[in-house]
Short mmCIF file of C-alpha atoms and ligand atoms in Angstrom, two decimals:
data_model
loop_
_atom_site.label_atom_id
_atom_site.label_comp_id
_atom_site.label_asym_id
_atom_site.label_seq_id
_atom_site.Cartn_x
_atom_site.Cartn_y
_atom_site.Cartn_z
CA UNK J 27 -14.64 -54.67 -12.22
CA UNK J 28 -10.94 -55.15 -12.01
CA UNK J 29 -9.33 -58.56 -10.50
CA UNK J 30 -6.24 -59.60 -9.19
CA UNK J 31 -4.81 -63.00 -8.63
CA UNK J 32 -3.70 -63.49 -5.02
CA UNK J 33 -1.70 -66.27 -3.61
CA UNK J 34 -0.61 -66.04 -0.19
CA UNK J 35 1.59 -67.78 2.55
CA UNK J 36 3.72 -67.26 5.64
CA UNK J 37 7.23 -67.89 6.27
CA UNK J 38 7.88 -68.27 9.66
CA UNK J 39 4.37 -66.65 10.88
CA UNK J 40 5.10 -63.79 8.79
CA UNK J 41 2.93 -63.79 5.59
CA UNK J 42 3.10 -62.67 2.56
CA UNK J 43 0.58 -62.14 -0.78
CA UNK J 44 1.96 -62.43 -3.86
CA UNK J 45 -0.25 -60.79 -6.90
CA UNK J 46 0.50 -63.10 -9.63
CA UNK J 47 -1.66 -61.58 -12.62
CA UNK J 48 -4.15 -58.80 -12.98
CA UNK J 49 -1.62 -56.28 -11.73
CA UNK J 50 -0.81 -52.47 -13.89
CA UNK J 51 1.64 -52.68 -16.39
CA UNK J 52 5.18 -51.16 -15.08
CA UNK J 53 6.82 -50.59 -18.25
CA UNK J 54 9.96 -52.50 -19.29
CA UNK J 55 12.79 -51.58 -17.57
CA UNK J 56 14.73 -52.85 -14.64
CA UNK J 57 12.66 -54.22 -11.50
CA UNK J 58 14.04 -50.85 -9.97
CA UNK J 59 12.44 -48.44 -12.65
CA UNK J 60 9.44 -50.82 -12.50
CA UNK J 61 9.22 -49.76 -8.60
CA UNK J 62 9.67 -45.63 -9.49
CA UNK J 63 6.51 -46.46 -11.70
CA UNK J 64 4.46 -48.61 -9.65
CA UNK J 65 4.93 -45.82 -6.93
CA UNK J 66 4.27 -42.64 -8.73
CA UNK J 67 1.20 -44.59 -10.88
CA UNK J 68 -0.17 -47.13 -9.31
CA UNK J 69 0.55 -46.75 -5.34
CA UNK J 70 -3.45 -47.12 -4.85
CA UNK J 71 -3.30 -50.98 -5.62
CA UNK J 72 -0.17 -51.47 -3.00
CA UNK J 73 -3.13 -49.96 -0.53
CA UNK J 74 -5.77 -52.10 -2.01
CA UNK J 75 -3.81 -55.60 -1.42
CA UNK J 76 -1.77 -54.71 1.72
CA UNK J 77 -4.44 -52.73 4.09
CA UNK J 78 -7.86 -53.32 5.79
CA UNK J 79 -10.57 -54.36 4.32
CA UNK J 80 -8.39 -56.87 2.67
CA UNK J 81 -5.64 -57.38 4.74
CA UNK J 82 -4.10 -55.82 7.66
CA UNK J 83 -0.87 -54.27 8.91
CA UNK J 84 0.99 -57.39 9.24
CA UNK J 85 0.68 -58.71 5.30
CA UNK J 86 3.32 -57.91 3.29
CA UNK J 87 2.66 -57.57 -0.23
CA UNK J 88 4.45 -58.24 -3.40
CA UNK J 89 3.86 -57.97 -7.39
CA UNK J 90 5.37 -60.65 -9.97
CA UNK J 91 7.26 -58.35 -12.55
CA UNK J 92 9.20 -59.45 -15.73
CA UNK J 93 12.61 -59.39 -14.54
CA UNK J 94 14.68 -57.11 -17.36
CA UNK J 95 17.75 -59.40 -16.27
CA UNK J 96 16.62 -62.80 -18.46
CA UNK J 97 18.97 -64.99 -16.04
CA UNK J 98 16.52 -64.16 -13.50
CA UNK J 99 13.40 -66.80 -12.94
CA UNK J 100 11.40 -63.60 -11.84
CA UNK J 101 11.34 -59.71 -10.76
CA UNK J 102 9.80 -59.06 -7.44
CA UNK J 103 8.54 -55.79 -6.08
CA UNK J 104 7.61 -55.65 -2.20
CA UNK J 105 5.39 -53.07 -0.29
CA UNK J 106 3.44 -52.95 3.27
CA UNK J 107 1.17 -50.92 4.46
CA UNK J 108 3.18 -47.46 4.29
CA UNK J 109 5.48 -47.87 1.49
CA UNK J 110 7.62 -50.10 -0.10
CA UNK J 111 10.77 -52.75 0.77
CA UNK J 112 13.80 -53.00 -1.20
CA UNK J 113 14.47 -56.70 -0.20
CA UNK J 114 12.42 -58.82 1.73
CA UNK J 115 13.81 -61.88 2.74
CA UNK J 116 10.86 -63.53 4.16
CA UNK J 117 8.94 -62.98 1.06
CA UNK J 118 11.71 -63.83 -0.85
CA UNK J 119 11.22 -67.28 1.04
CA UNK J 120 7.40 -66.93 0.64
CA UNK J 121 8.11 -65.95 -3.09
CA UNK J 122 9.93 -69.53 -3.80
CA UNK J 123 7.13 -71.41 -2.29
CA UNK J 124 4.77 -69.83 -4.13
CA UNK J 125 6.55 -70.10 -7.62
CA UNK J 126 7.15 -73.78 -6.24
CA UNK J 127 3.46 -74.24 -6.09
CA UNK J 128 2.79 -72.41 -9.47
CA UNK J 129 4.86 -75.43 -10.40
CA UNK J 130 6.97 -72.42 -12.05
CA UNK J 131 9.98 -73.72 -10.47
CA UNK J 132 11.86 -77.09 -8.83
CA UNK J 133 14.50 -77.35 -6.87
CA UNK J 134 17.64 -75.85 -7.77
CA UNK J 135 19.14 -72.27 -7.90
CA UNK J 136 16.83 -69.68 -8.91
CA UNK J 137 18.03 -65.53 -9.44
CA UNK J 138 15.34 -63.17 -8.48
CA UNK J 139 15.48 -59.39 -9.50
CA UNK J 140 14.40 -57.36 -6.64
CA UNK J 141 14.55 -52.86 -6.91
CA UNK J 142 18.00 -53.44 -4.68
CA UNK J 143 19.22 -56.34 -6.94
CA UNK J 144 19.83 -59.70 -7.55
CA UNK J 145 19.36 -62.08 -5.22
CA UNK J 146 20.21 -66.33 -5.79
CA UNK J 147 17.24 -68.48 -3.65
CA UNK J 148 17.68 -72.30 -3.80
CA UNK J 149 14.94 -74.13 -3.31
CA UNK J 150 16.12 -77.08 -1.67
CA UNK J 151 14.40 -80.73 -2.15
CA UNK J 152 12.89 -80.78 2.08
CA UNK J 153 10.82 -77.95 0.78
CA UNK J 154 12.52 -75.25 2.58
CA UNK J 155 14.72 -72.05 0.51
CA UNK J 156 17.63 -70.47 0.89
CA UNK J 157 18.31 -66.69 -0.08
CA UNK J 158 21.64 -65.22 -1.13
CA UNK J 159 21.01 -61.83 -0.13
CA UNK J 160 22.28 -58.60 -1.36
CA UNK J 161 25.88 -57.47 0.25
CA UNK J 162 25.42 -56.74 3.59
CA UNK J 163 27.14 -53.74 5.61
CA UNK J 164 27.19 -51.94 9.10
CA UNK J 165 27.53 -48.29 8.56
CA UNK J 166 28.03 -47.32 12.00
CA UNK J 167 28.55 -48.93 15.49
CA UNK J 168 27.85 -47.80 18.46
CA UNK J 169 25.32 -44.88 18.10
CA UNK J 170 23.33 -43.54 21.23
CA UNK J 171 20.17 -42.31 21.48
CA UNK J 172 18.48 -40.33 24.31
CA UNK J 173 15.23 -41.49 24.93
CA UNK J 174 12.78 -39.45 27.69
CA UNK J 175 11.95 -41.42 31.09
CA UNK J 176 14.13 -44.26 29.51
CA UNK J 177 17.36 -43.25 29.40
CA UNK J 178 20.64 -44.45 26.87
CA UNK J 179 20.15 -46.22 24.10
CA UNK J 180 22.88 -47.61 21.91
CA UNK J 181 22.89 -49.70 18.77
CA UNK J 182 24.45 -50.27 15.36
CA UNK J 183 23.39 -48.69 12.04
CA UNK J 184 23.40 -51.49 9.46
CA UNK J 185 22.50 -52.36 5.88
CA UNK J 186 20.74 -56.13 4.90
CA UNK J 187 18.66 -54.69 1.80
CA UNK J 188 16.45 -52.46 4.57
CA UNK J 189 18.20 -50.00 6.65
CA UNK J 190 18.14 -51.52 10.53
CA UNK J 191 18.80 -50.05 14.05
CA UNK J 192 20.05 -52.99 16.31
CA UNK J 193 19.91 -52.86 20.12
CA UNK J 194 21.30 -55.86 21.87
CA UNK J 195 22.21 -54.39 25.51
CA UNK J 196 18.50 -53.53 27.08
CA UNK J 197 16.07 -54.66 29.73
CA UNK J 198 12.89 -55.56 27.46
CA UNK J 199 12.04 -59.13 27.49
CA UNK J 200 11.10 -60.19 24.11
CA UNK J 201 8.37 -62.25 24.84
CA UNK J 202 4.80 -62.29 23.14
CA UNK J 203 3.27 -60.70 25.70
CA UNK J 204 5.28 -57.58 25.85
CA UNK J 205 4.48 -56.49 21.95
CA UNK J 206 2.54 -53.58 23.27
CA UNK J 207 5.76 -51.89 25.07
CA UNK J 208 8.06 -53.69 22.85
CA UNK J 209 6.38 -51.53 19.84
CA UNK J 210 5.87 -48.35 21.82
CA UNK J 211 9.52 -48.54 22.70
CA UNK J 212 10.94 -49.16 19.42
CA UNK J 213 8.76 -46.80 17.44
CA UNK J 214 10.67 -43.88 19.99
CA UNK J 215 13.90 -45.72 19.01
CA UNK J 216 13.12 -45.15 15.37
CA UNK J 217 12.31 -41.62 15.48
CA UNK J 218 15.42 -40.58 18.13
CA UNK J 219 17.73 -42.48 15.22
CA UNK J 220 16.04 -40.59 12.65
CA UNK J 221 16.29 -37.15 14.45
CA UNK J 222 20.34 -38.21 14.95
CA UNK J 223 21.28 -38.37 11.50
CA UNK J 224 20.30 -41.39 9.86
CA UNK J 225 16.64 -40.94 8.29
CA UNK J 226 17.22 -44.14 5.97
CA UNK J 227 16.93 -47.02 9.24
CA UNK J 228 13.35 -47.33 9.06
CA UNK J 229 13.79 -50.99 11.02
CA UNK J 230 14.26 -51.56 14.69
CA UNK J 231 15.68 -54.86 16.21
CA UNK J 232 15.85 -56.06 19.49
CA UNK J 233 17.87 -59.00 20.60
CA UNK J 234 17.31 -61.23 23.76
CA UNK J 235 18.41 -64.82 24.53
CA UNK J 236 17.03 -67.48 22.45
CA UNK J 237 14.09 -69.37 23.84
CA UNK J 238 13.76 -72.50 21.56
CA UNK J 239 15.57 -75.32 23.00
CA UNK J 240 15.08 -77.64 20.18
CA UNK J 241 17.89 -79.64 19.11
CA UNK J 242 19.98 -77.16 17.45
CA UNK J 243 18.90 -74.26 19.41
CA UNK J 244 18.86 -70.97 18.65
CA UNK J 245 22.12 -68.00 19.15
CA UNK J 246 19.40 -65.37 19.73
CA UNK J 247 15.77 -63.88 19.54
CA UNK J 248 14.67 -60.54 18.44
CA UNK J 249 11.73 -58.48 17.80
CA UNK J 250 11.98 -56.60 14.98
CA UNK J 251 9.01 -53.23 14.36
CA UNK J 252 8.86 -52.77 10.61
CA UNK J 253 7.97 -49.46 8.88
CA UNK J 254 4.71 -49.59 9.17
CA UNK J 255 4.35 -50.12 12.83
CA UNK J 256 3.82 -53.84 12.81
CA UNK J 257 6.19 -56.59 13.70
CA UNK J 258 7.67 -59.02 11.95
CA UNK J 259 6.55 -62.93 13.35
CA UNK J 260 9.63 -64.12 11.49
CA UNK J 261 13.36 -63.49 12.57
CA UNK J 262 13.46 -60.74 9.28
CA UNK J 263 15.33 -62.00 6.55
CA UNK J 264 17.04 -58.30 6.22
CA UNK J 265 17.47 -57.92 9.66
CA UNK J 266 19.34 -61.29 10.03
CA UNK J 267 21.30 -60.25 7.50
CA UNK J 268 22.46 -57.10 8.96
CA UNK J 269 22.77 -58.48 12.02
CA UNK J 270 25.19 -61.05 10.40
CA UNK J 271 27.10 -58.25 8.85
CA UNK J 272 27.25 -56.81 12.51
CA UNK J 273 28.54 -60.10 14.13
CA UNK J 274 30.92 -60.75 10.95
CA UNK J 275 32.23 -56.84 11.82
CA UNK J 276 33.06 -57.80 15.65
CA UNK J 277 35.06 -61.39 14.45
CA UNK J 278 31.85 -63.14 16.44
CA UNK J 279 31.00 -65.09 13.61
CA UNK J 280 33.18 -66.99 10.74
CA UNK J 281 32.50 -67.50 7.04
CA UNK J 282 30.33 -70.43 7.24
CA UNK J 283 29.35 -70.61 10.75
CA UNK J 284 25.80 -70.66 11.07
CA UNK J 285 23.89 -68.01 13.28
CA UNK J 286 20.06 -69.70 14.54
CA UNK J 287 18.11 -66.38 14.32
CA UNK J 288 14.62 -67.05 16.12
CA UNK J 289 12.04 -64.56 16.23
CA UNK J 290 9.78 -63.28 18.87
CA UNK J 291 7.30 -65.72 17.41
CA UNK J 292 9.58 -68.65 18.31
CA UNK J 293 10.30 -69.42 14.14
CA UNK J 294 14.07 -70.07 13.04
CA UNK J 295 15.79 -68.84 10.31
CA UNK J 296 19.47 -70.13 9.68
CA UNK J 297 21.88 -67.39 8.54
CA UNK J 298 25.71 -67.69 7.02
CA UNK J 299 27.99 -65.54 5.26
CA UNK J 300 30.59 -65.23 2.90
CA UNK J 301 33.33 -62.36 3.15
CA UNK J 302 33.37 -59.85 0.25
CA UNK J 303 35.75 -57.37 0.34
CA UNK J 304 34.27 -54.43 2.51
CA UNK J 305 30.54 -56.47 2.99
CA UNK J 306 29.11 -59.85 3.70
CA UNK J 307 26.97 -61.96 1.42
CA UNK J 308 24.46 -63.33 3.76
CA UNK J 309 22.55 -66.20 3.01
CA UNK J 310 19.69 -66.96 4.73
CA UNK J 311 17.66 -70.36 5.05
CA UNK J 312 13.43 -70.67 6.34
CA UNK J 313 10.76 -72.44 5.18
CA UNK J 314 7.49 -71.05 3.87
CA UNK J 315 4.20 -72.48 3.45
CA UNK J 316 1.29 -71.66 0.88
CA UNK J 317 -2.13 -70.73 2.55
CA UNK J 318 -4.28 -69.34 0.33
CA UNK J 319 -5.18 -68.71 -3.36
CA UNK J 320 -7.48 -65.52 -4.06
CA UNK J 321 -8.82 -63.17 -6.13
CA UNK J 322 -9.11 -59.76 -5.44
CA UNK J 323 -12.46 -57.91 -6.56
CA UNK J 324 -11.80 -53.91 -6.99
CA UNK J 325 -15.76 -52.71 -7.08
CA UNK J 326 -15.58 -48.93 -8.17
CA UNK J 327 -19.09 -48.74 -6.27
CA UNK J 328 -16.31 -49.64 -2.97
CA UNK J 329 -15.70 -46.94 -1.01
CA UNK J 330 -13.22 -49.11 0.78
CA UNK J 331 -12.28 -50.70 -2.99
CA UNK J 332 -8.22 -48.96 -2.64
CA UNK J 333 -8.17 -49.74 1.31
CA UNK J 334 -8.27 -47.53 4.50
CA UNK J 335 -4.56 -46.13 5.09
CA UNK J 336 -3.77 -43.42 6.95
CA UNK J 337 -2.51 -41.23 4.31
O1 PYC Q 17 12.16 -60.78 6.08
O2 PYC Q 17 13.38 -59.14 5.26
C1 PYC Q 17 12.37 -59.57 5.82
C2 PYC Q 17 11.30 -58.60 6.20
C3 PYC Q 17 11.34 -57.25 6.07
C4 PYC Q 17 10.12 -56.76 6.57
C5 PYC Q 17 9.37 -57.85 6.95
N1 PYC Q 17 10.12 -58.96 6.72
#
């Protein structure tokens, strides 16, 4: 019977599991190549962590890889339910708290090869990490959508290691209690975008005003319906960071200044940039916390043993 070593947490409500040992071998090459492999071989155990029995829609999963780049304190691959992430920023948080409590790493700077490339995370001594994302881009403002009984739609394509749509002028309230119609409606969003020439954004974003009023406040919410149907409880570490890119694109926001992303769940992450020539380099700053240690038990007798997924 096969096992795999679990350790999971959540970063801003949003969790992630980690598989820290027992996972296939992905050859040596580059996180990227690692990814081609894990996906053509070994897509079954992406299923097996990520769905129901063991886990749900919401989980996002991830595999500890060598990292071929030997600067880098570790490779990272991330998945969901459906498919796989290119960057994940929450996890990325998630990632450092778990290597943190591996008592892999201490504070300090700490490169992490991801499939879309090298990101810098600093762990910093209050416990909470920062992540120098990959360069960040809009590809296209102002794109409309028709949607049936709803009307006009119109939002940005943009780039923050996942491909986003973001809406900021609409009547939704982003509010826990709307996820039903907030999903329904951005799932439509998704596939008008898709149908208008851009199959890549496979993330939708919503903005609203901010509802924290703790001391520092918050610039905005969002609600933010990942690939797989679910929705992030965090503010999306990729999303922030293409809505930074967005903000940095209108003059709205200043190397440096910080943007107070909070998410539908009422969680904070703290976002800056730096210019770089035609793109930003976001950095983004959240706190994760370790919840549980596992292992995973693959029973061939299972008939649930590689999870129930849709395809
Ligand atoms: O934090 O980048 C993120 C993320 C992507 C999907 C879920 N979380």
């Amino acid at each position: 019977m096969k096992e795999l070593h679990v350790i999971d947490s959540h970063t801003g409500g949003e969790p992630t599991r980690i598989v820290v040992s027992g996972g296939p071998y992905l050859g040596g090459g580059t996180v990227a190549e690692k990814l081609a492999v894990f996906r053509s071989a070994h897509d079954r155990f992406r299923s097996a962590v990520v769905n129901e029995p063991r886990g749900s829609d919401v989980l996002v999963g991830a595999i500890l890889v060598e990292p071929s780049d030997r600067s880098c304190a570790a490779g990272v691959i991330f998945f969901n339910n459906v498919g796989y992430l290119g960057m994940c920023g929450h996890g990325t948080i998630g990632l450092i708290a778990t290597l943190q409590y591996m008592v892999k790493i201490r504070p300090g700077e700490h490169r992490i090869e991801t499939p879309v490339g090298i990101v810098t995370a600093t762990l910093h001594e209050d416990g909470s990490a920062s992540v120098k994302n990959v360069p960040s881009y809009r590809k296209k403002k102002g794109v409309t959508i028709e949607l049936r009984g709803i009307g006009a739609v119109t939002g940005d394509v943009a780039w923050g290691g996942n491909w986003f749509f973001l809406v900021e002028n609409h009547s939704w309230a982003i509010e826990l209690g709307n996820v039903d119609q907030l999903t329904e409606v951005t799932w439509r969003i998704r596939q008008a975008v898709n149908a208008q020439g851009y199959p890549e954004v496979d993330h939708i974003e919503l903005f609203g005003p901010p509802k924290v009023k703790r001391a520092k406040g918050a610039d905005s919410r969002n609600f933010v319906l990942c690939p797989g149907k679910a929705y992030d409880r965090s503010p999306c570490g990729t999303g922030t960071s293409a809505k930074l890119a967005c903000l940095y694109d209108d003059g709205k926001l200043r190397p440096g200044q910080v943007w107070r992303q909070e998410s539908i769940t009422g969680s904070v992450f703290e976002g800056t940039v730096e210019a770089s020539g035609g793109h930003i380099i976001p950095t983004i700053r959240g706190r994760a916390y370790v919840n549980a240690e596992a292992k995973l038990i693959f029973d061939p007798a299972d008939p649930c043993c590689w999870g129930i997924s849709a395809s």
